[in-house]
Short mmCIF file of C-alpha atoms in Angstrom, two decimals:
data_model
loop_
_atom_site.label_atom_id
_atom_site.label_comp_id
_atom_site.label_asym_id
_atom_site.label_seq_id
_atom_site.Cartn_x
_atom_site.Cartn_y
_atom_site.Cartn_z
CA MET Z 1 45.07 -13.10 2.20
CA SER Z 2 42.03 -10.63 1.90
CA LEU Z 3 38.35 -12.20 1.28
CA PRO Z 4 36.32 -11.62 -1.87
CA GLY Z 5 34.27 -8.89 -1.97
CA PRO Z 6 30.58 -9.03 -2.52
CA SER Z 7 29.11 -9.47 -6.27
CA ALA Z 8 27.16 -7.02 -7.82
CA GLU Z 9 24.15 -9.72 -7.06
CA THR Z 10 24.33 -9.47 -3.25
CA ALA Z 11 26.47 -6.53 -2.57
CA PRO Z 12 24.19 -4.05 -0.26
CA ALA Z 13 22.07 -1.68 -2.52
CA ASP Z 14 21.70 1.96 -2.33
CA PRO Z 15 17.96 2.78 -1.55
CA GLN Z 16 18.10 5.49 -3.88
CA ASP Z 17 19.18 3.45 -6.36
CA LEU Z 18 16.18 0.93 -5.54
CA LEU Z 19 13.78 3.69 -5.22
CA LYS Z 20 14.94 4.06 -9.14
CA LEU Z 21 14.57 0.86 -10.53
CA ALA Z 22 11.34 0.75 -8.71
CA THR Z 23 9.77 3.82 -10.14
CA ARG Z 24 10.57 2.68 -13.42
CA VAL Z 25 9.19 -0.20 -13.21
CA ALA Z 26 5.91 0.97 -11.85
CA GLU Z 27 5.72 3.41 -14.53
CA GLN Z 28 5.85 0.91 -16.76
CA ALA Z 29 3.03 -1.16 -15.56
CA ALA Z 30 1.20 1.84 -14.54
CA ALA Z 31 0.98 2.73 -18.63
CA LEU Z 32 0.17 -0.66 -19.43
CA LEU Z 33 -2.83 -0.42 -16.70
CA LEU Z 34 -3.86 2.60 -18.50
CA GLU Z 35 -3.57 1.86 -22.15
CA ARG Z 36 -6.05 -1.06 -21.50
CA ALA Z 37 -8.52 0.78 -19.01
CA GLY Z 38 -12.03 1.00 -19.98
CA ARG Z 39 -11.16 -2.27 -22.39
CA HIS Z 40 -13.93 -5.17 -21.94
CA ARG Z 41 -12.21 -7.50 -19.51
CA THR Z 42 -11.37 -11.09 -21.20
CA SER Z 43 -10.77 -12.75 -17.91
CA VAL Z 44 -12.72 -11.51 -14.38
CA GLY Z 45 -12.38 -13.87 -11.60
CA THR Z 46 -12.65 -14.03 -7.63
CA LYS Z 47 -10.25 -15.07 -5.16
CA SER Z 48 -11.38 -15.10 -1.22
CA THR Z 49 -14.61 -14.02 -1.98
CA GLY Z 50 -16.96 -13.16 -4.77
CA THR Z 51 -16.00 -9.40 -3.94
CA ASP Z 52 -12.40 -10.06 -4.17
CA MET Z 53 -11.64 -9.66 -7.87
CA VAL Z 54 -8.67 -10.43 -10.08
CA THR Z 55 -8.61 -9.82 -13.60
CA GLU Z 56 -6.08 -10.30 -16.75
CA MET Z 57 -4.73 -7.25 -16.10
CA ASP Z 58 -3.43 -7.93 -12.02
CA ARG Z 59 -1.63 -10.74 -13.94
CA ALA Z 60 0.11 -8.77 -17.12
CA SER Z 61 1.17 -5.96 -14.37
CA GLU Z 62 2.66 -8.37 -12.57
CA GLN Z 63 4.27 -10.41 -14.86
CA LEU Z 64 5.61 -7.27 -16.32
CA ILE Z 65 7.06 -5.84 -12.99
CA VAL Z 66 8.42 -9.36 -11.95
CA GLY Z 67 10.17 -9.79 -15.27
CA GLU Z 68 11.94 -6.33 -15.20
CA LEU Z 69 12.90 -6.37 -11.85
CA LEU Z 70 14.25 -9.97 -12.21
CA ALA Z 71 16.13 -8.52 -15.26
CA ALA Z 72 17.99 -5.81 -13.31
CA ARG Z 73 18.19 -8.02 -10.13
CA PRO Z 74 18.20 -11.29 -10.75
CA ALA Z 75 19.42 -12.47 -7.36
CA ASP Z 76 16.24 -10.73 -5.53
CA GLY Z 77 13.47 -12.29 -3.74
CA ILE Z 78 9.66 -11.71 -4.77
CA LEU Z 79 6.56 -11.48 -3.09
CA ALA Z 80 3.79 -10.38 -5.10
CA GLU Z 81 -0.15 -10.53 -5.14
CA GLU Z 82 -0.73 -12.49 -7.66
CA GLY Z 83 1.41 -15.42 -6.86
CA SER Z 84 4.81 -14.92 -7.77
CA ALA Z 85 7.22 -15.48 -5.10
CA ARG Z 86 11.05 -16.39 -4.86
CA ASP Z 87 13.10 -16.62 -2.03
CA GLY Z 88 16.26 -14.96 -3.95
CA THR Z 89 19.96 -14.85 -2.60
CA SER Z 90 20.77 -11.40 -2.37
CA GLY Z 91 18.92 -10.53 0.85
CA LEU Z 92 16.82 -8.64 -1.14
CA ARG Z 93 13.08 -8.74 -1.69
CA TRP Z 94 10.48 -7.18 -3.83
CA VAL Z 95 6.90 -6.64 -2.24
CA ILE Z 96 4.41 -6.34 -5.23
CA ASP Z 97 0.85 -5.49 -5.52
CA PRO Z 98 0.68 -5.17 -9.16
CA LEU Z 99 -2.90 -3.46 -9.12
CA ASP Z 100 -4.07 -2.13 -5.48
CA GLY Z 101 -7.84 -1.24 -6.08
CA THR Z 102 -8.63 -3.68 -8.77
CA THR Z 103 -12.59 -3.12 -8.28
CA ASN Z 104 -11.97 0.64 -8.82
CA TYR Z 105 -10.01 -0.35 -12.49
CA LEU Z 106 -12.59 -2.45 -13.22
CA TYR Z 107 -15.11 -0.12 -12.73
CA GLY Z 108 -13.63 3.26 -14.37
CA HIS Z 109 -13.47 4.53 -10.88
CA PRO Z 110 -10.29 6.76 -9.88
CA GLY Z 111 -8.11 5.35 -6.60
CA TRP Z 112 -6.37 2.71 -8.27
CA GLY Z 113 -2.73 2.22 -8.45
CA VAL Z 114 0.34 -0.02 -8.62
CA SER Z 115 3.06 -0.48 -5.35
CA ILE Z 116 6.24 -1.93 -5.04
CA ALA Z 117 8.72 -2.23 -2.22
CA ALA Z 118 12.31 -3.33 -1.70
CA GLU Z 119 13.17 -4.77 1.60
CA THR Z 120 16.39 -5.75 3.18
CA SER Z 121 14.49 -8.05 6.00
CA PRO Z 122 11.22 -8.72 6.48
CA GLY Z 123 9.26 -5.94 7.17
CA THR Z 124 12.31 -3.76 6.68
CA VAL Z 125 11.46 -1.26 3.76
CA VAL Z 126 13.76 0.76 2.28
CA ALA Z 127 12.41 2.33 -0.96
CA GLY Z 128 9.01 2.33 -2.04
CA VAL Z 129 6.96 3.64 -5.12
CA VAL Z 130 2.90 3.97 -5.30
CA ILE Z 131 1.53 5.46 -8.69
CA ASP Z 132 -1.94 6.71 -8.30
CA ALA Z 133 -1.95 6.38 -11.85
CA VAL Z 134 -5.78 8.42 -12.72
CA HIS Z 135 -4.18 11.37 -11.03
CA GLY Z 136 -0.92 11.07 -12.59
CA ASP Z 137 1.23 10.97 -9.02
CA VAL Z 138 4.14 9.01 -8.26
CA PHE Z 139 4.78 8.90 -4.59
CA THR Z 140 8.15 7.84 -3.53
CA ALA Z 141 10.54 6.84 -0.63
CA ALA Z 142 13.77 6.04 0.39
CA ARG Z 143 14.46 5.36 4.16
CA GLY Z 144 16.17 8.31 5.70
CA HIS Z 145 15.46 10.59 2.63
CA GLY Z 146 11.84 11.85 2.90
CA ALA Z 147 8.74 11.05 0.68
CA ARG Z 148 7.89 12.77 -2.49
CA ARG Z 149 5.20 13.25 -4.79
CA ASN Z 150 5.89 13.99 -8.56
CA GLY Z 151 9.69 14.58 -7.44
CA GLU Z 152 8.55 17.29 -4.99
CA PRO Z 153 8.69 16.86 -1.30
CA ILE Z 154 5.38 16.13 0.91
CA ARG Z 155 4.24 16.13 4.28
CA ARG Z 156 1.54 15.02 6.50
CA SER Z 157 -0.54 16.93 8.02
CA ASP Z 158 -0.58 19.20 11.37
CA GLN Z 159 -4.07 17.99 12.42
CA ALA Z 160 -3.99 17.44 16.71
CA ASP Z 161 -7.60 17.74 17.04
CA LEU Z 162 -9.23 14.20 16.71
CA SER Z 163 -12.80 15.70 16.63
CA ARG Z 164 -11.37 17.21 13.19
CA THR Z 165 -9.86 14.65 11.91
CA LEU Z 166 -10.55 13.33 8.34
CA VAL Z 167 -9.92 9.58 8.29
CA ALA Z 168 -9.79 7.11 5.38
CA THR Z 169 -10.61 3.36 5.73
CA GLY Z 170 -11.43 0.40 3.82
CA PHE Z 171 -13.62 -3.06 3.96
CA GLY Z 172 -12.74 -6.34 3.76
CA TYR Z 173 -14.25 -8.84 1.39
CA HIS Z 174 -15.95 -10.92 3.81
CA PRO Z 175 -19.51 -10.31 4.84
CA ASP Z 176 -18.68 -11.02 8.67
CA ARG Z 177 -15.63 -8.56 8.40
CA ARG Z 178 -17.53 -5.85 6.42
CA ARG Z 179 -20.14 -5.91 8.77
CA ALA Z 180 -17.80 -5.98 12.07
CA GLN Z 181 -15.70 -2.84 10.25
CA ALA Z 182 -19.32 -0.94 9.14
CA GLU Z 183 -20.49 -1.16 12.85
CA LEU Z 184 -17.37 0.15 14.35
CA LEU Z 185 -17.67 2.90 12.10
CA VAL Z 186 -21.15 3.96 13.63
CA GLU Z 187 -19.21 4.53 16.87
CA LEU Z 188 -16.15 6.25 15.29
CA LEU Z 189 -17.82 8.74 13.24
CA PRO Z 190 -19.27 10.86 15.83
CA GLN Z 191 -15.60 11.60 17.08
CA ILE Z 192 -14.26 12.53 14.01
CA ARG Z 193 -14.51 15.02 11.35
CA ASP Z 194 -15.41 12.46 8.55
CA ILE Z 195 -14.63 9.08 6.51
CA ARG Z 196 -13.01 8.82 3.04
CA ARG Z 197 -13.34 5.02 1.37
CA MET Z 198 -11.58 4.95 -1.65
CA GLY Z 199 -10.03 1.58 -2.35
CA ALA Z 200 -6.91 1.02 -2.20
CA ALA Z 201 -4.47 1.00 0.83
CA ALA Z 202 -1.40 1.89 -0.80
CA VAL Z 203 -3.02 5.16 -2.00
CA ASP Z 204 -4.69 5.66 1.12
CA LEU Z 205 -1.52 5.82 2.97
CA CYS Z 206 0.19 7.90 0.33
CA SER Z 207 -2.76 10.54 1.04
CA VAL Z 208 -2.10 10.41 4.29
CA ALA Z 209 1.77 11.47 3.36
CA CYS Z 210 0.39 14.19 1.24
CA GLY Z 211 -2.12 15.78 3.94
CA ARG Z 212 -5.51 14.47 1.27
CA VAL Z 213 -6.41 12.90 4.81
CA ASP Z 214 -4.92 13.30 7.84
CA ALA Z 215 -5.25 9.43 8.83
CA TYR Z 216 -5.88 5.92 8.09
CA TYR Z 217 -6.91 2.75 9.26
CA GLU Z 218 -7.73 -0.82 7.93
CA TYR Z 219 -7.60 -4.58 9.31
CA GLY Z 220 -7.19 -7.23 6.79
CA LEU Z 221 -4.61 -6.18 4.79
CA SER Z 222 -1.69 -8.10 3.00
CA TRP Z 223 1.96 -6.83 3.33
CA TRP Z 224 1.86 -6.16 -0.34
CA ASP Z 225 -1.11 -4.01 0.29
CA CYS Z 226 0.76 -1.30 2.33
CA ALA Z 227 5.05 -2.31 2.40
CA ALA Z 228 5.25 0.88 -0.06
CA GLY Z 229 2.94 3.18 1.37
CA SER Z 230 3.53 2.49 4.73
CA LEU Z 231 7.36 3.82 4.04
CA VAL Z 232 5.99 6.73 2.02
CA ALA Z 233 3.57 7.85 5.08
CA ALA Z 234 6.52 7.25 7.65
CA GLU Z 235 8.97 9.45 5.46
CA ALA Z 236 6.52 11.98 5.27
CA GLY Z 237 6.34 12.11 9.12
CA ALA Z 238 3.50 10.42 9.57
CA VAL Z 239 3.18 7.83 12.46
CA VAL Z 240 2.68 4.37 11.36
CA ALA Z 241 1.77 0.97 13.18
CA SER Z 242 -0.42 -2.06 13.47
CA LEU Z 243 -3.55 -2.00 15.24
CA ASP Z 244 -2.27 -5.02 17.46
CA ASP Z 245 1.16 -4.28 17.95
CA ARG Z 246 2.81 -7.04 15.85
CA PRO Z 247 4.85 -5.87 13.47
CA LEU Z 248 3.29 -4.59 10.18
CA ASP Z 249 4.41 -7.27 7.58
CA GLN Z 250 2.59 -9.69 10.22
CA SER Z 251 -0.42 -7.69 11.43
CA GLY Z 252 -2.27 -7.57 8.61
CA SER Z 253 -3.71 -4.06 9.66
CA VAL Z 254 -2.17 -0.66 9.62
CA VAL Z 255 -2.93 2.96 11.25
CA ALA Z 256 -1.01 6.02 9.58
CA ALA Z 257 -1.59 9.57 11.12
CA ALA Z 258 -0.72 13.03 11.41
CA PRO Z 259 1.54 12.79 14.99
CA GLY Z 260 -0.65 15.20 16.88
CA ILE Z 261 -3.61 12.96 16.34
CA ALA Z 262 -1.74 9.07 16.27
CA ASP Z 263 -1.89 7.92 19.83
CA PRO Z 264 -5.79 9.06 20.58
CA LEU Z 265 -6.88 7.64 16.85
CA ARG Z 266 -5.11 4.47 17.84
CA ALA Z 267 -6.62 4.06 21.25
CA GLN Z 268 -10.17 5.04 20.38
CA LEU Z 269 -9.63 2.55 17.06
CA ARG Z 270 -8.45 -0.30 19.95
CA ALA Z 271 -10.96 0.87 22.35
CA LEU Z 272 -13.54 0.00 19.52
CA GLY Z 273 -11.99 -3.31 18.91
CA ALA Z 274 -10.39 -2.53 15.81
CA HIS Z 275 -7.96 -4.83 16.26
CA ARG Z 276 -10.05 -7.79 16.87
CA VAL Z 277 -12.30 -7.46 14.10
CA PRO Z 278 -12.85 -11.11 12.60
#
């Protein structure tokens, strides 16, 4: 007697089908955020520190995303920045940052986005989308199928000289962490071309993927900050790893770089103590 096959809710999903769903939902969320950008915010609060802001738009975007994903796949798990969480029964979990770069959004500054990733086990992302809404860029990746921007294939830079490397980074919210990160930059800057600080980890990772910068590193991240962007960068040919040798979903850190400078940059960052930032 044959056993019954998996149901539609528990059957393994094709990464490209998951990507289509994630992209459709992310575009809806980005449209909502764009439509309401620049309006007076009715609810601006803080989370971990006084500089870690959250608005009603973070929550509205998350509500939209979670609702749409669960309407399409009700058995899936959820992990989202503004508190939505459920285990699910399908073996697939969506990792969501509904508004990456809230400070940029509040100030009307470019560099904020929507990030959605699908993982089949902790840390194993099979599909991811990041929308850089102000620039109209939709970055997508399905594991094993490469990375794209607005449907066109993208590739990381070919930089192989650390001294000519343009590096993106970011800063944490706690004053002691920010101080330590700034002090590290004083030592790193003379060894590279320059630094860019744009304010959204997911967008920074996609900037590596398309060659806008040669590398990006940061410590103090949450998994939703980099789940989708790390897949986009890796599928574009970048080397993506943590700073402290732990899995990305557990580390709170990431370094993504063109292959020619990945090892020397990571070694230099570790020598400067980037993996020990408080």
